[in-house]
PDB file of C-alpha atoms and ligand atoms in Angstrom:
ATOM      1  CA  UNK A   1     137.339 287.651 247.096  1.00  0.00           C
ATOM      2  CA  UNK A   2     139.960 286.613 249.577  1.00  0.00           C
ATOM      3  CA  UNK A   3     142.938 284.901 247.949  1.00  0.00           C
ATOM      4  CA  UNK A   4     143.897 281.733 249.835  1.00  0.00           C
ATOM      5  CA  UNK A   5     146.491 280.289 247.435  1.00  0.00           C
ATOM      6  CA  UNK A   6     148.240 282.320 244.761  1.00  0.00           C
ATOM      7  CA  UNK A   7     149.663 281.037 241.484  1.00  0.00           C
ATOM      8  CA  UNK A   8     153.083 280.237 242.963  1.00  0.00           C
ATOM      9  CA  UNK A   9     151.653 278.405 245.989  1.00  0.00           C
ATOM     10  CA  UNK A  10     149.422 276.307 243.714  1.00  0.00           C
ATOM     11  CA  UNK A  11     152.347 275.502 241.422  1.00  0.00           C
ATOM     12  CA  UNK A  12     154.536 274.387 244.345  1.00  0.00           C
ATOM     13  CA  UNK A  13     151.803 272.295 245.973  1.00  0.00           C
ATOM     14  CA  UNK A  14     150.935 270.533 242.720  1.00  0.00           C
ATOM     15  CA  UNK A  15     154.630 269.905 241.946  1.00  0.00           C
ATOM     16  CA  UNK A  16     155.106 268.354 245.377  1.00  0.00           C
ATOM     17  CA  UNK A  17     152.062 266.117 244.930  1.00  0.00           C
ATOM     18  CA  UNK A  18     153.291 265.102 241.456  1.00  0.00           C
ATOM     19  CA  UNK A  19     156.564 264.005 243.006  1.00  0.00           C
ATOM     20  CA  UNK A  20     154.785 261.902 245.651  1.00  0.00           C
ATOM     21  CA  UNK A  21     152.706 260.278 242.895  1.00  0.00           C
ATOM     22  CA  UNK A  22     155.839 259.518 240.847  1.00  0.00           C
ATOM     23  CA  UNK A  23     157.426 257.774 243.819  1.00  0.00           C
ATOM     24  CA  UNK A  24     154.266 255.800 244.617  1.00  0.00           C
ATOM     25  CA  UNK A  25     153.752 254.603 241.023  1.00  0.00           C
ATOM     26  CA  UNK A  26     157.415 254.110 240.076  1.00  0.00           C
ATOM     27  CA  UNK A  27     157.839 251.301 237.564  1.00  0.00           C
ATOM     28  CA  UNK A  28     154.082 250.798 237.185  1.00  0.00           C
ATOM     29  CA  UNK A  29     151.750 251.641 234.321  1.00  0.00           C
ATOM     30  CA  UNK A  30     149.720 254.614 235.489  1.00  0.00           C
ATOM     31  CA  UNK A  31     146.200 255.489 234.343  1.00  0.00           C
ATOM     32  CA  UNK A  32     145.080 258.929 235.518  1.00  0.00           C
ATOM     33  CA  UNK A  33     141.365 259.682 235.493  1.00  0.00           C
ATOM     34  CA  UNK A  34     140.151 263.228 236.141  1.00  0.00           C
ATOM     35  CA  UNK A  35     136.667 263.908 237.495  1.00  0.00           C
ATOM     36  CA  UNK A  36     134.970 266.505 235.285  1.00  0.00           C
ATOM     37  CA  UNK A  37     134.630 269.397 235.481  1.00  0.00           C
ATOM     38  CA  UNK A  38     136.447 270.640 238.563  1.00  0.00           C
ATOM     39  CA  UNK A  39     139.665 268.711 237.950  1.00  0.00           C
ATOM     40  CA  UNK A  40     140.488 270.085 234.477  1.00  0.00           C
ATOM     41  CA  UNK A  41     142.977 272.749 235.569  1.00  0.00           C
ATOM     42  CA  UNK A  42     144.668 270.486 238.111  1.00  0.00           C
ATOM     43  CA  UNK A  43     144.812 267.635 235.557  1.00  0.00           C
ATOM     44  CA  UNK A  44     146.476 269.849 232.950  1.00  0.00           C
ATOM     45  CA  UNK A  45     149.202 270.889 235.389  1.00  0.00           C
ATOM     46  CA  UNK A  46     149.593 267.599 237.258  1.00  0.00           C
ATOM     47  CA  UNK A  47     150.005 265.261 234.272  1.00  0.00           C
ATOM     48  CA  UNK A  48     152.749 267.461 232.807  1.00  0.00           C
ATOM     49  CA  UNK A  49     154.659 267.318 236.084  1.00  0.00           C
ATOM     50  CA  UNK A  50     154.641 263.504 236.273  1.00  0.00           C
ATOM     51  CA  UNK A  51     157.583 262.281 234.275  1.00  0.00           C
ATOM     52  CA  UNK A  52     156.478 258.786 233.310  1.00  0.00           C
ATOM     53  CA  UNK A  53     154.295 257.139 230.656  1.00  0.00           C
ATOM     54  CA  UNK A  54     150.592 257.255 231.475  1.00  0.00           C
ATOM     55  CA  UNK A  55     147.122 256.870 230.105  1.00  0.00           C
ATOM     56  CA  UNK A  56     144.757 259.792 230.699  1.00  0.00           C
ATOM     57  CA  UNK A  57     140.982 259.602 230.897  1.00  0.00           C
ATOM     58  CA  UNK A  58     137.969 261.360 232.387  1.00  0.00           C
ATOM     59  CA  UNK A  59     134.735 260.558 234.164  1.00  0.00           C
ATOM     60  CA  UNK A  60     131.989 263.038 235.001  1.00  0.00           C
ATOM     61  CA  UNK A  61     130.291 263.570 238.331  1.00  0.00           C
ATOM     62  CA  UNK A  62     127.747 266.287 238.889  1.00  0.00           C
ATOM     63  CA  UNK A  63     125.550 266.967 241.828  1.00  0.00           C
ATOM     64  CA  UNK A  64     122.494 269.122 241.844  1.00  0.00           C
ATOM     65  CA  UNK A  65     119.711 269.955 244.248  1.00  0.00           C
ATOM     66  CA  UNK A  66     116.290 268.625 243.329  1.00  0.00           C
ATOM     67  CA  UNK A  67     113.646 271.291 242.774  1.00  0.00           C
ATOM     68  CA  UNK A  68     111.660 270.258 245.811  1.00  0.00           C
ATOM     69  CA  UNK A  69     114.307 268.777 248.059  1.00  0.00           C
ATOM     70  CA  UNK A  70     117.479 270.021 249.743  1.00  0.00           C
ATOM     71  CA  UNK A  71     119.211 266.697 249.179  1.00  0.00           C
ATOM     72  CA  UNK A  72     122.035 266.719 246.649  1.00  0.00           C
ATOM     73  CA  UNK A  73     121.754 264.062 244.026  1.00  0.00           C
ATOM     74  CA  UNK A  74     124.990 262.801 242.492  1.00  0.00           C
ATOM     75  CA  UNK A  75     125.008 261.706 238.856  1.00  0.00           C
ATOM     76  CA  UNK A  76     128.049 259.807 237.550  1.00  0.00           C
ATOM     77  CA  UNK A  77     128.567 259.564 233.792  1.00  0.00           C
ATOM     78  CA  UNK A  78     131.192 257.018 232.767  1.00  0.00           C
ATOM     79  CA  UNK A  79     130.457 257.095 229.025  1.00  0.00           C
ATOM     80  CA  UNK A  80     133.757 258.822 228.295  1.00  0.00           C
ATOM     81  CA  UNK A  81     135.830 256.593 230.555  1.00  0.00           C
ATOM     82  CA  UNK A  82     138.718 254.723 228.886  1.00  0.00           C
ATOM     83  CA  UNK A  83     139.280 251.009 229.565  1.00  0.00           C
ATOM     84  CA  UNK A  84     140.651 250.682 233.097  1.00  0.00           C
ATOM     85  CA  UNK A  85     140.382 246.923 233.567  1.00  0.00           C
ATOM     86  CA  UNK A  86     143.567 245.517 235.084  1.00  0.00           C
ATOM     87  CA  UNK A  87     145.041 249.041 235.391  1.00  0.00           C
ATOM     88  CA  UNK A  88     146.500 250.948 238.326  1.00  0.00           C
ATOM     89  CA  UNK A  89     144.259 253.993 238.418  1.00  0.00           C
ATOM     90  CA  UNK A  90     144.799 257.382 240.007  1.00  0.00           C
ATOM     91  CA  UNK A  91     141.538 259.281 240.323  1.00  0.00           C
ATOM     92  CA  UNK A  92     141.929 263.083 240.444  1.00  0.00           C
ATOM     93  CA  UNK A  93     139.441 265.604 241.828  1.00  0.00           C
ATOM     94  CA  UNK A  94     139.527 269.280 242.739  1.00  0.00           C
ATOM     95  CA  UNK A  95     138.261 269.128 246.322  1.00  0.00           C
ATOM     96  CA  UNK A  96     137.421 266.586 248.981  1.00  0.00           C
ATOM     97  CA  UNK A  97     134.583 268.146 250.960  1.00  0.00           C
ATOM     98  CA  UNK A  98     132.095 265.706 252.504  1.00  0.00           C
ATOM     99  CA  UNK A  99     133.797 262.925 250.526  1.00  0.00           C
ATOM    100  CA  UNK A 100     130.595 261.508 248.982  1.00  0.00           C
ATOM    101  CA  UNK A 101     131.662 262.317 245.400  1.00  0.00           C
ATOM    102  CA  UNK A 102     135.024 260.569 245.603  1.00  0.00           C
ATOM    103  CA  UNK A 103     133.564 257.582 247.440  1.00  0.00           C
ATOM    104  CA  UNK A 104     130.766 257.128 244.871  1.00  0.00           C
ATOM    105  CA  UNK A 105     133.068 257.564 241.873  1.00  0.00           C
ATOM    106  CA  UNK A 106     135.495 254.979 243.304  1.00  0.00           C
ATOM    107  CA  UNK A 107     132.592 252.548 243.808  1.00  0.00           C
ATOM    108  CA  UNK A 108     131.416 253.137 240.237  1.00  0.00           C
ATOM    109  CA  UNK A 109     134.901 252.630 238.800  1.00  0.00           C
ATOM    110  CA  UNK A 110     135.346 249.345 240.706  1.00  0.00           C
ATOM    111  CA  UNK A 111     132.687 247.934 238.344  1.00  0.00           C
ATOM    112  CA  UNK A 112     135.195 248.178 235.477  1.00  0.00           C
ATOM    113  CA  UNK A 113     137.737 245.877 237.149  1.00  0.00           C
ATOM    114  CA  UNK A 114     140.834 248.032 237.727  1.00  0.00           C
ATOM    115  CA  UNK A 115     143.695 246.339 239.518  1.00  0.00           C
ATOM    116  CA  UNK A 116     143.907 249.259 241.998  1.00  0.00           C
ATOM    117  CA  UNK A 117     142.383 252.706 242.534  1.00  0.00           C
ATOM    118  CA  UNK A 118     144.084 255.510 244.401  1.00  0.00           C
ATOM    119  CA  UNK A 119     143.020 259.130 244.596  1.00  0.00           C
ATOM    120  CA  UNK A 120     144.562 262.587 244.561  1.00  0.00           C
ATOM    121  CA  UNK A 121     142.892 265.904 245.349  1.00  0.00           C
ATOM    122  CA  UNK A 122     144.057 269.495 245.225  1.00  0.00           C
ATOM    123  CA  UNK A 123     142.181 270.466 248.381  1.00  0.00           C
ATOM    124  CA  UNK A 124     140.764 268.894 251.466  1.00  0.00           C
ATOM    125  CA  UNK A 125     138.320 270.977 253.490  1.00  0.00           C
ATOM    126  CA  UNK A 126     138.926 270.598 257.202  1.00  0.00           C
ATOM    127  CA  UNK A 127     136.183 269.223 259.400  1.00  0.00           C
ATOM    128  CA  UNK A 128     133.669 268.353 256.652  1.00  0.00           C
ATOM    129  CA  UNK A 129     134.199 264.650 256.008  1.00  0.00           C
ATOM    130  CA  UNK A 130     131.149 262.391 256.214  1.00  0.00           C
ATOM    131  CA  UNK A 131     132.622 259.198 254.756  1.00  0.00           C
ATOM    132  CA  UNK A 132     135.317 256.767 255.844  1.00  0.00           C
ATOM    133  CA  UNK A 133     137.324 257.026 252.605  1.00  0.00           C
ATOM    134  CA  UNK A 134     140.356 259.352 252.470  1.00  0.00           C
ATOM    135  CA  UNK A 135     142.303 260.620 249.440  1.00  0.00           C
ATOM    136  CA  UNK A 136     145.773 259.059 249.113  1.00  0.00           C
ATOM    137  CA  UNK A 137     147.366 262.349 248.002  1.00  0.00           C
ATOM    138  CA  UNK A 138     146.306 265.849 249.084  1.00  0.00           C
ATOM    139  CA  UNK A 139     148.092 269.018 247.988  1.00  0.00           C
ATOM    140  CA  UNK A 140     146.490 271.476 250.445  1.00  0.00           C
ATOM    141  CA  UNK A 141     144.255 271.467 253.503  1.00  0.00           C
ATOM    142  CA  UNK A 142     141.957 274.501 253.688  1.00  0.00           C
ATOM    143  CA  UNK A 143     139.455 275.844 256.238  1.00  0.00           C
ATOM    144  CA  UNK A 144     135.710 275.349 255.758  1.00  0.00           C
ATOM    145  CA  UNK A 145     135.072 278.169 253.277  1.00  0.00           C
ATOM    146  CA  UNK A 146     133.549 278.149 249.798  1.00  0.00           C
ATOM    147  CA  UNK A 147     136.400 278.490 247.325  1.00  0.00           C
ATOM    148  CA  UNK A 148     136.652 279.173 243.591  1.00  0.00           C
ATOM    149  CA  UNK A 149     139.371 279.318 240.953  1.00  0.00           C
ATOM    150  CA  UNK A 150     141.921 276.844 239.574  1.00  0.00           C
ATOM    151  CA  UNK A 151     139.050 274.685 238.291  1.00  0.00           C
ATOM    152  CA  UNK A 152     136.593 275.207 241.152  1.00  0.00           C
ATOM    153  CA  UNK A 153     133.335 276.946 240.334  1.00  0.00           C
ATOM    154  CA  UNK A 154     130.367 278.773 241.721  1.00  0.00           C
ATOM    155  CA  UNK A 155     127.438 278.265 239.337  1.00  0.00           C
ATOM    156  CA  UNK A 156     129.934 277.199 236.646  1.00  0.00           C
ATOM    157  CA  UNK A 157     131.906 280.420 236.798  1.00  0.00           C
ATOM    158  CA  UNK A 158     135.364 281.407 238.113  1.00  0.00           C
ATOM    159  CA  UNK A 159     137.050 278.115 237.112  1.00  0.00           C
ATOM    160  CA  UNK A 160     139.578 280.072 235.034  1.00  0.00           C
ATOM    161  CA  UNK A 161     140.935 282.203 237.896  1.00  0.00           C
ATOM    162  CA  UNK A 162     144.662 281.385 238.207  1.00  0.00           C
ATOM    163  CA  UNK A 163     144.460 281.569 242.023  1.00  0.00           C
ATOM    164  CA  UNK A 164     142.229 280.004 244.665  1.00  0.00           C
ATOM    165  CA  UNK A 165     139.933 282.454 246.456  1.00  0.00           C
ATOM    166  CA  UNK A 166     137.233 282.241 249.114  1.00  0.00           C
ATOM    167  CA  UNK A 167     133.904 283.774 248.110  1.00  0.00           C
ATOM    168  CA  UNK A 168     132.693 286.204 250.749  1.00  0.00           C
ATOM    169  CA  UNK A 169     129.096 287.254 251.269  1.00  0.00           C
ATOM    170  CA  UNK A 170     129.476 290.494 249.258  1.00  0.00           C
ATOM    171  CA  UNK A 171     130.879 288.429 246.354  1.00  0.00           C
ATOM    172  CA  UNK A 172     127.786 286.218 246.452  1.00  0.00           C
ATOM    173  CA  UNK A 173     125.520 289.285 246.447  1.00  0.00           C
ATOM    174  CA  UNK A 174     127.415 290.794 243.515  1.00  0.00           C
ATOM    175  CA  UNK A 175     127.264 287.482 241.645  1.00  0.00           C
ATOM    176  CA  UNK A 176     123.503 287.196 242.198  1.00  0.00           C
ATOM    177  CA  UNK A 177     122.926 290.780 241.077  1.00  0.00           C
ATOM    178  CA  UNK A 178     124.996 290.403 237.895  1.00  0.00           C
ATOM    179  CA  UNK A 179     123.339 287.060 237.170  1.00  0.00           C
ATOM    180  CA  UNK A 180     119.869 288.628 237.287  1.00  0.00           C
ATOM    181  CA  UNK A 181     121.079 291.424 235.000  1.00  0.00           C
ATOM    182  CA  UNK A 182     122.504 288.682 232.774  1.00  0.00           C
ATOM    183  CA  UNK A 183     125.977 290.226 232.881  1.00  0.00           C
ATOM    184  CA  UNK A 184     129.148 288.239 233.340  1.00  0.00           C
ATOM    185  CA  UNK A 185     130.947 289.138 236.572  1.00  0.00           C
ATOM    186  CA  UNK A 186     134.589 290.301 236.315  1.00  0.00           C
TER     187      UNK A 186
HETATM  188  P1  IMP B 201     131.840 266.271 248.245  1.00  0.00           P
HETATM  189  O1  IMP B 201     131.068 265.215 247.517  1.00  0.00           O
HETATM  190  O2  IMP B 201     131.065 266.894 249.362  1.00  0.00           O
HETATM  191  O3  IMP B 201     133.217 265.825 248.694  1.00  0.00           O
HETATM  192  O4  IMP B 201     132.020 267.482 247.256  1.00  0.00           O
HETATM  193  C1  IMP B 201     132.883 267.413 246.204  1.00  0.00           C
HETATM  194  C2  IMP B 201     132.415 268.292 245.081  1.00  0.00           C
HETATM  195  O5  IMP B 201     131.653 269.430 245.529  1.00  0.00           O
HETATM  196  C3  IMP B 201     133.651 268.850 244.400  1.00  0.00           C
HETATM  197  O6  IMP B 201     134.069 268.017 243.325  1.00  0.00           O
HETATM  198  C4  IMP B 201     133.203 270.218 243.966  1.00  0.00           C
HETATM  199  O7  IMP B 201     132.617 270.149 242.670  1.00  0.00           O
HETATM  200  C5  IMP B 201     132.119 270.627 244.954  1.00  0.00           C
HETATM  201  N1  IMP B 201     132.626 271.526 246.027  1.00  0.00           N
HETATM  202  C6  IMP B 201     132.736 271.253 247.341  1.00  0.00           C
HETATM  203  N2  IMP B 201     133.233 272.307 248.021  1.00  0.00           N
HETATM  204  C7  IMP B 201     133.428 273.277 247.093  1.00  0.00           C
HETATM  205  C8  IMP B 201     133.942 274.642 247.162  1.00  0.00           C
HETATM  206  O8  IMP B 201     134.327 275.176 248.203  1.00  0.00           O
HETATM  207  N3  IMP B 201     133.989 275.320 245.988  1.00  0.00           N
HETATM  208  C9  IMP B 201     133.593 274.779 244.797  1.00  0.00           C
HETATM  209  N4  IMP B 201     133.137 273.524 244.683  1.00  0.00           N
HETATM  210  C10 IMP B 201     133.044 272.781 245.826  1.00  0.00           C
HETATM  211 MG1   MG B 202     131.571 271.813 241.203  1.00  0.00          MG
END
């Protein structure tokens, strides 16, 4: 794996974004909603760096490929969502790639009548956007590589790595081999 952002870089980037969020929401009641599962590590760090009262909630978005099609289908589960009606909401996700996830989750959340919705992401992948919406806060811009760690997964693994790393082709081969042997990598 090639490390793109180490622990210190992640800490500094998240602290800087927390400060921008504090300034933007100064004097307002903030409701932060993390998109499960990729945002859990970022959420844990970010909310402790924002020094103001807030509500915290979650919503789940998962995308999977159909058995017979290459198209990714996005499923949004808002069963766990706290009441956001009349609230100023900050939606938090791990990565803004094509942008479809964030756009769809924002559309879904509009149904619950928030007074405003803004968004913050740890990462934005350069040159991948397919939608008009843009996150309001972005900690890091990264090249178009598949990354894991700090909440981001490959087949639900590697979320616990304290750094952000790009998976290279030999990592994918090793992962596939260990998966078939039913052994946990690393
Ligand atoms: P989008 O809908 O294309 O913007 O993709 C957003 C979702 O895809 C994220 O919330 C991640 O779960 C996943 N994703 C996109 N790129 C990566 C990556 O490089 N590593 C891990 N997950 C990714
Ligand atoms: Mg994911």
